[in-house]
């Protein structure tokens, strides 16, 4: 039985993007993963997703860190969430430092936790409800597609360093351009 948000995704996205998600998660072929990453990332925005050199990678990490830091800092939160906001900024610094060391696989879990907390800071407790994915798709389809992608990822994995880099880069690309 399909959920309302998966029906909505199928209405919003071209089938090739939905299929690319399945491929990027299930494939071990780096060429297929790279092609799928490009299809998904380019569905977020009209930007051009190209991560072919270490310079491209560094620019992506820098843009991601700058944009996400600004988003976190500018998000108004209740007094009881100020400590979480500061923790997320600290974890973001740690995460980016690990990426600079080439530790993409080691960074995967912390990345998902950062995203979960950032979305919580932006949307509050609603972000932790089953209906949030559909809500996100309806209020901001581009963000909703991003969140669909993130929530489709497994909590843990045993993927190669290169596959983790591709998987994380797709989400980072969205946030670097959000």
PDB file of C-alpha atoms in Angstrom:
ATOM      1  CA  UNK A   1       0.000   0.000   0.000  1.00  0.00           C
ATOM      2  CA  UNK A   2       1.455   3.318  -1.075  1.00  0.00           C
ATOM      3  CA  UNK A   3       1.417   6.244   1.296  1.00  0.00           C
ATOM      4  CA  UNK A   4       0.071   9.652   0.377  1.00  0.00           C
ATOM      5  CA  UNK A   5       3.612  11.092   0.238  1.00  0.00           C
ATOM      6  CA  UNK A   6       4.837   8.346  -2.118  1.00  0.00           C
ATOM      7  CA  UNK A   7       1.833   9.001  -4.379  1.00  0.00           C
ATOM      8  CA  UNK A   8       2.677  12.695  -4.285  1.00  0.00           C
ATOM      9  CA  UNK A   9       6.343  11.989  -5.097  1.00  0.00           C
ATOM     10  CA  UNK A  10       5.231   9.978  -8.132  1.00  0.00           C
ATOM     11  CA  UNK A  11       3.071  12.920  -9.245  1.00  0.00           C
ATOM     12  CA  UNK A  12       5.841  15.496  -8.753  1.00  0.00           C
ATOM     13  CA  UNK A  13       8.876  13.605  -9.986  1.00  0.00           C
ATOM     14  CA  UNK A  14       9.712  12.025 -13.273  1.00  0.00           C
ATOM     15  CA  UNK A  15       9.927   8.232 -13.030  1.00  0.00           C
ATOM     16  CA  UNK A  16      13.644   8.373 -13.858  1.00  0.00           C
ATOM     17  CA  UNK A  17      14.290  10.309 -10.608  1.00  0.00           C
ATOM     18  CA  UNK A  18      12.328   7.793  -8.520  1.00  0.00           C
ATOM     19  CA  UNK A  19      14.198   4.955 -10.250  1.00  0.00           C
ATOM     20  CA  UNK A  20      17.516   6.754  -9.667  1.00  0.00           C
ATOM     21  CA  UNK A  21      16.874   6.633  -5.910  1.00  0.00           C
ATOM     22  CA  UNK A  22      16.475   2.854  -6.039  1.00  0.00           C
ATOM     23  CA  UNK A  23      19.618   2.551  -8.120  1.00  0.00           C
ATOM     24  CA  UNK A  24      21.769   4.809  -5.957  1.00  0.00           C
ATOM     25  CA  UNK A  25      20.836   2.852  -2.822  1.00  0.00           C
ATOM     26  CA  UNK A  26      21.049  -0.669  -4.252  1.00  0.00           C
ATOM     27  CA  UNK A  27      23.903  -0.449  -6.764  1.00  0.00           C
ATOM     28  CA  UNK A  28      27.584  -1.005  -6.108  1.00  0.00           C
ATOM     29  CA  UNK A  29      28.589   0.135  -9.599  1.00  0.00           C
ATOM     30  CA  UNK A  30      30.229   3.551  -9.119  1.00  0.00           C
ATOM     31  CA  UNK A  31      29.296   4.714 -12.628  1.00  0.00           C
ATOM     32  CA  UNK A  32      25.600   3.902 -12.029  1.00  0.00           C
ATOM     33  CA  UNK A  33      25.760   5.572  -8.612  1.00  0.00           C
ATOM     34  CA  UNK A  34      27.303   8.726 -10.092  1.00  0.00           C
ATOM     35  CA  UNK A  35      24.681   8.889 -12.851  1.00  0.00           C
ATOM     36  CA  UNK A  36      21.854   8.362 -10.351  1.00  0.00           C
ATOM     37  CA  UNK A  37      23.305  11.006  -8.018  1.00  0.00           C
ATOM     38  CA  UNK A  38      23.314  13.479 -10.885  1.00  0.00           C
ATOM     39  CA  UNK A  39      19.706  12.692 -11.850  1.00  0.00           C
ATOM     40  CA  UNK A  40      18.502  13.141  -8.249  1.00  0.00           C
ATOM     41  CA  UNK A  41      20.551  16.272  -7.519  1.00  0.00           C
ATOM     42  CA  UNK A  42      19.457  17.945 -10.733  1.00  0.00           C
ATOM     43  CA  UNK A  43      15.810  17.296  -9.799  1.00  0.00           C
ATOM     44  CA  UNK A  44      16.242  19.557  -6.749  1.00  0.00           C
ATOM     45  CA  UNK A  45      17.190  22.665  -8.661  1.00  0.00           C
ATOM     46  CA  UNK A  46      18.227  24.002 -12.011  1.00  0.00           C
ATOM     47  CA  UNK A  47      21.824  24.027 -10.739  1.00  0.00           C
ATOM     48  CA  UNK A  48      24.421  21.818 -12.317  1.00  0.00           C
ATOM     49  CA  UNK A  49      25.525  18.932 -10.125  1.00  0.00           C
ATOM     50  CA  UNK A  50      29.104  18.144 -11.066  1.00  0.00           C
ATOM     51  CA  UNK A  51      31.502  16.608  -8.583  1.00  0.00           C
ATOM     52  CA  UNK A  52      34.317  15.321 -10.750  1.00  0.00           C
ATOM     53  CA  UNK A  53      37.436  16.752  -9.102  1.00  0.00           C
ATOM     54  CA  UNK A  54      38.722  17.220  -5.580  1.00  0.00           C
ATOM     55  CA  UNK A  55      38.332  20.974  -6.158  1.00  0.00           C
ATOM     56  CA  UNK A  56      34.614  20.456  -6.943  1.00  0.00           C
ATOM     57  CA  UNK A  57      34.341  18.408  -3.751  1.00  0.00           C
ATOM     58  CA  UNK A  58      36.007  21.124  -1.642  1.00  0.00           C
ATOM     59  CA  UNK A  59      33.744  23.811  -3.114  1.00  0.00           C
ATOM     60  CA  UNK A  60      30.687  21.675  -2.373  1.00  0.00           C
ATOM     61  CA  UNK A  61      31.720  21.111   1.252  1.00  0.00           C
ATOM     62  CA  UNK A  62      32.474  24.829   1.723  1.00  0.00           C
ATOM     63  CA  UNK A  63      29.175  25.951   0.172  1.00  0.00           C
ATOM     64  CA  UNK A  64      27.251  23.334   2.114  1.00  0.00           C
ATOM     65  CA  UNK A  65      28.850  24.352   5.413  1.00  0.00           C
ATOM     66  CA  UNK A  66      28.362  28.070   4.784  1.00  0.00           C
ATOM     67  CA  UNK A  67      24.721  27.761   3.713  1.00  0.00           C
ATOM     68  CA  UNK A  68      23.726  25.288   6.400  1.00  0.00           C
ATOM     69  CA  UNK A  69      25.469  27.360   9.099  1.00  0.00           C
ATOM     70  CA  UNK A  70      23.571  30.445   7.952  1.00  0.00           C
ATOM     71  CA  UNK A  71      20.296  28.537   7.863  1.00  0.00           C
ATOM     72  CA  UNK A  72      20.848  27.227  11.393  1.00  0.00           C
ATOM     73  CA  UNK A  73      21.950  30.618  12.746  1.00  0.00           C
ATOM     74  CA  UNK A  74      19.020  32.462  11.166  1.00  0.00           C
ATOM     75  CA  UNK A  75      16.405  29.964  12.329  1.00  0.00           C
ATOM     76  CA  UNK A  76      14.472  31.311  15.265  1.00  0.00           C
ATOM     77  CA  UNK A  77      14.065  28.718  18.002  1.00  0.00           C
ATOM     78  CA  UNK A  78      12.441  28.494  21.402  1.00  0.00           C
ATOM     79  CA  UNK A  79      14.761  29.102  24.339  1.00  0.00           C
ATOM     80  CA  UNK A  80      14.799  25.377  25.185  1.00  0.00           C
ATOM     81  CA  UNK A  81      16.198  24.591  21.696  1.00  0.00           C
ATOM     82  CA  UNK A  82      19.141  27.021  21.832  1.00  0.00           C
ATOM     83  CA  UNK A  83      21.458  24.299  23.163  1.00  0.00           C
ATOM     84  CA  UNK A  84      20.421  21.997  20.292  1.00  0.00           C
ATOM     85  CA  UNK A  85      21.109  24.765  17.802  1.00  0.00           C
ATOM     86  CA  UNK A  86      24.624  25.230  19.226  1.00  0.00           C
ATOM     87  CA  UNK A  87      25.198  21.463  19.258  1.00  0.00           C
ATOM     88  CA  UNK A  88      24.163  21.177  15.597  1.00  0.00           C
ATOM     89  CA  UNK A  89      26.602  23.950  14.608  1.00  0.00           C
ATOM     90  CA  UNK A  90      29.371  22.156  16.535  1.00  0.00           C
ATOM     91  CA  UNK A  91      28.522  18.802  14.895  1.00  0.00           C
ATOM     92  CA  UNK A  92      28.459  20.490  11.484  1.00  0.00           C
ATOM     93  CA  UNK A  93      32.037  21.676  12.050  1.00  0.00           C
ATOM     94  CA  UNK A  94      33.068  18.161  13.106  1.00  0.00           C
ATOM     95  CA  UNK A  95      31.313  16.636  10.110  1.00  0.00           C
ATOM     96  CA  UNK A  96      33.015  18.945   7.621  1.00  0.00           C
ATOM     97  CA  UNK A  97      36.399  18.320   9.251  1.00  0.00           C
ATOM     98  CA  UNK A  98      35.895  14.574   8.771  1.00  0.00           C
ATOM     99  CA  UNK A  99      35.036  15.145   5.112  1.00  0.00           C
ATOM    100  CA  UNK A 100      38.252  17.143   4.709  1.00  0.00           C
ATOM    101  CA  UNK A 101      40.026  13.994   5.928  1.00  0.00           C
ATOM    102  CA  UNK A 102      38.138  11.895   3.356  1.00  0.00           C
ATOM    103  CA  UNK A 103      36.077  10.059   5.992  1.00  0.00           C
ATOM    104  CA  UNK A 104      32.758   9.951   4.154  1.00  0.00           C
ATOM    105  CA  UNK A 105      31.650   6.551   5.458  1.00  0.00           C
ATOM    106  CA  UNK A 106      32.471   7.474   9.040  1.00  0.00           C
ATOM    107  CA  UNK A 107      30.475  10.702   8.622  1.00  0.00           C
ATOM    108  CA  UNK A 108      27.285   9.169   7.243  1.00  0.00           C
ATOM    109  CA  UNK A 109      25.409   8.653  10.551  1.00  0.00           C
ATOM    110  CA  UNK A 110      26.315  12.055  11.962  1.00  0.00           C
ATOM    111  CA  UNK A 111      25.176  13.655   8.697  1.00  0.00           C
ATOM    112  CA  UNK A 112      21.712  12.122   8.962  1.00  0.00           C
ATOM    113  CA  UNK A 113      21.458  13.228  12.601  1.00  0.00           C
ATOM    114  CA  UNK A 114      22.498  16.785  11.679  1.00  0.00           C
ATOM    115  CA  UNK A 115      19.821  16.925   8.981  1.00  0.00           C
ATOM    116  CA  UNK A 116      17.162  15.540  11.309  1.00  0.00           C
ATOM    117  CA  UNK A 117      18.030  18.171  13.920  1.00  0.00           C
ATOM    118  CA  UNK A 118      18.190  21.050  11.420  1.00  0.00           C
ATOM    119  CA  UNK A 119      14.755  20.154  10.065  1.00  0.00           C
ATOM    120  CA  UNK A 120      13.478  19.925  13.648  1.00  0.00           C
ATOM    121  CA  UNK A 121      14.875  23.399  14.367  1.00  0.00           C
ATOM    122  CA  UNK A 122      13.145  24.721  11.248  1.00  0.00           C
ATOM    123  CA  UNK A 123       9.764  23.004  11.627  1.00  0.00           C
ATOM    124  CA  UNK A 124       9.540  21.928  15.265  1.00  0.00           C
ATOM    125  CA  UNK A 125       7.965  18.713  16.472  1.00  0.00           C
ATOM    126  CA  UNK A 126       5.901  18.444  13.295  1.00  0.00           C
ATOM    127  CA  UNK A 127       9.092  17.339  11.509  1.00  0.00           C
ATOM    128  CA  UNK A 128       9.078  14.161  13.579  1.00  0.00           C
ATOM    129  CA  UNK A 129       5.572  13.065  12.583  1.00  0.00           C
ATOM    130  CA  UNK A 130       4.792  10.541   9.837  1.00  0.00           C
ATOM    131  CA  UNK A 131       2.843  13.239   7.956  1.00  0.00           C
ATOM    132  CA  UNK A 132       5.797  15.607   7.680  1.00  0.00           C
ATOM    133  CA  UNK A 133       7.100  14.229   4.375  1.00  0.00           C
ATOM    134  CA  UNK A 134       3.776  14.923   2.685  1.00  0.00           C
ATOM    135  CA  UNK A 135       3.558  18.339   4.355  1.00  0.00           C
ATOM    136  CA  UNK A 136       7.051  19.233   3.102  1.00  0.00           C
ATOM    137  CA  UNK A 137       6.156  18.178  -0.448  1.00  0.00           C
ATOM    138  CA  UNK A 138       3.038  20.338  -0.406  1.00  0.00           C
ATOM    139  CA  UNK A 139       4.529  23.522   1.079  1.00  0.00           C
ATOM    140  CA  UNK A 140       7.833  23.444  -0.810  1.00  0.00           C
ATOM    141  CA  UNK A 141       8.122  20.680  -3.414  1.00  0.00           C
ATOM    142  CA  UNK A 142      11.871  21.218  -3.869  1.00  0.00           C
ATOM    143  CA  UNK A 143      12.502  20.848  -0.131  1.00  0.00           C
ATOM    144  CA  UNK A 144      10.020  17.973  -0.048  1.00  0.00           C
ATOM    145  CA  UNK A 145      11.985  16.120  -2.721  1.00  0.00           C
ATOM    146  CA  UNK A 146      15.157  16.674  -0.716  1.00  0.00           C
ATOM    147  CA  UNK A 147      13.485  15.351   2.447  1.00  0.00           C
ATOM    148  CA  UNK A 148      12.071  12.357   0.537  1.00  0.00           C
ATOM    149  CA  UNK A 149      15.634  11.585  -0.556  1.00  0.00           C
ATOM    150  CA  UNK A 150      17.039  11.895   2.966  1.00  0.00           C
ATOM    151  CA  UNK A 151      14.267   9.810   4.563  1.00  0.00           C
ATOM    152  CA  UNK A 152      14.779   7.109   1.913  1.00  0.00           C
ATOM    153  CA  UNK A 153      18.363   6.542   3.045  1.00  0.00           C
ATOM    154  CA  UNK A 154      19.058   3.707   5.476  1.00  0.00           C
ATOM    155  CA  UNK A 155      20.090   4.664   9.017  1.00  0.00           C
ATOM    156  CA  UNK A 156      23.355   2.764   8.605  1.00  0.00           C
ATOM    157  CA  UNK A 157      25.229   1.212   5.719  1.00  0.00           C
ATOM    158  CA  UNK A 158      28.315  -0.750   4.782  1.00  0.00           C
ATOM    159  CA  UNK A 159      28.885   1.042   1.486  1.00  0.00           C
ATOM    160  CA  UNK A 160      32.232   1.990   0.014  1.00  0.00           C
ATOM    161  CA  UNK A 161      33.807   5.359   0.713  1.00  0.00           C
ATOM    162  CA  UNK A 162      32.990   6.450  -2.864  1.00  0.00           C
ATOM    163  CA  UNK A 163      29.338   5.428  -2.610  1.00  0.00           C
ATOM    164  CA  UNK A 164      28.953   7.262   0.695  1.00  0.00           C
ATOM    165  CA  UNK A 165      30.544  10.309  -0.903  1.00  0.00           C
ATOM    166  CA  UNK A 166      28.018  10.194  -3.761  1.00  0.00           C
ATOM    167  CA  UNK A 167      25.055   9.657  -1.431  1.00  0.00           C
ATOM    168  CA  UNK A 168      26.039  12.501   0.914  1.00  0.00           C
ATOM    169  CA  UNK A 169      27.025  14.830  -1.918  1.00  0.00           C
ATOM    170  CA  UNK A 170      23.501  14.738  -3.348  1.00  0.00           C
ATOM    171  CA  UNK A 171      21.977  16.030  -0.087  1.00  0.00           C
ATOM    172  CA  UNK A 172      24.847  18.475   0.418  1.00  0.00           C
ATOM    173  CA  UNK A 173      24.291  19.838  -3.100  1.00  0.00           C
ATOM    174  CA  UNK A 174      20.696  20.660  -2.254  1.00  0.00           C
ATOM    175  CA  UNK A 175      21.645  22.417   0.983  1.00  0.00           C
ATOM    176  CA  UNK A 176      24.563  24.238  -0.645  1.00  0.00           C
ATOM    177  CA  UNK A 177      22.057  25.775  -3.067  1.00  0.00           C
ATOM    178  CA  UNK A 178      19.012  26.149  -0.782  1.00  0.00           C
TER     179      UNK A 178
END
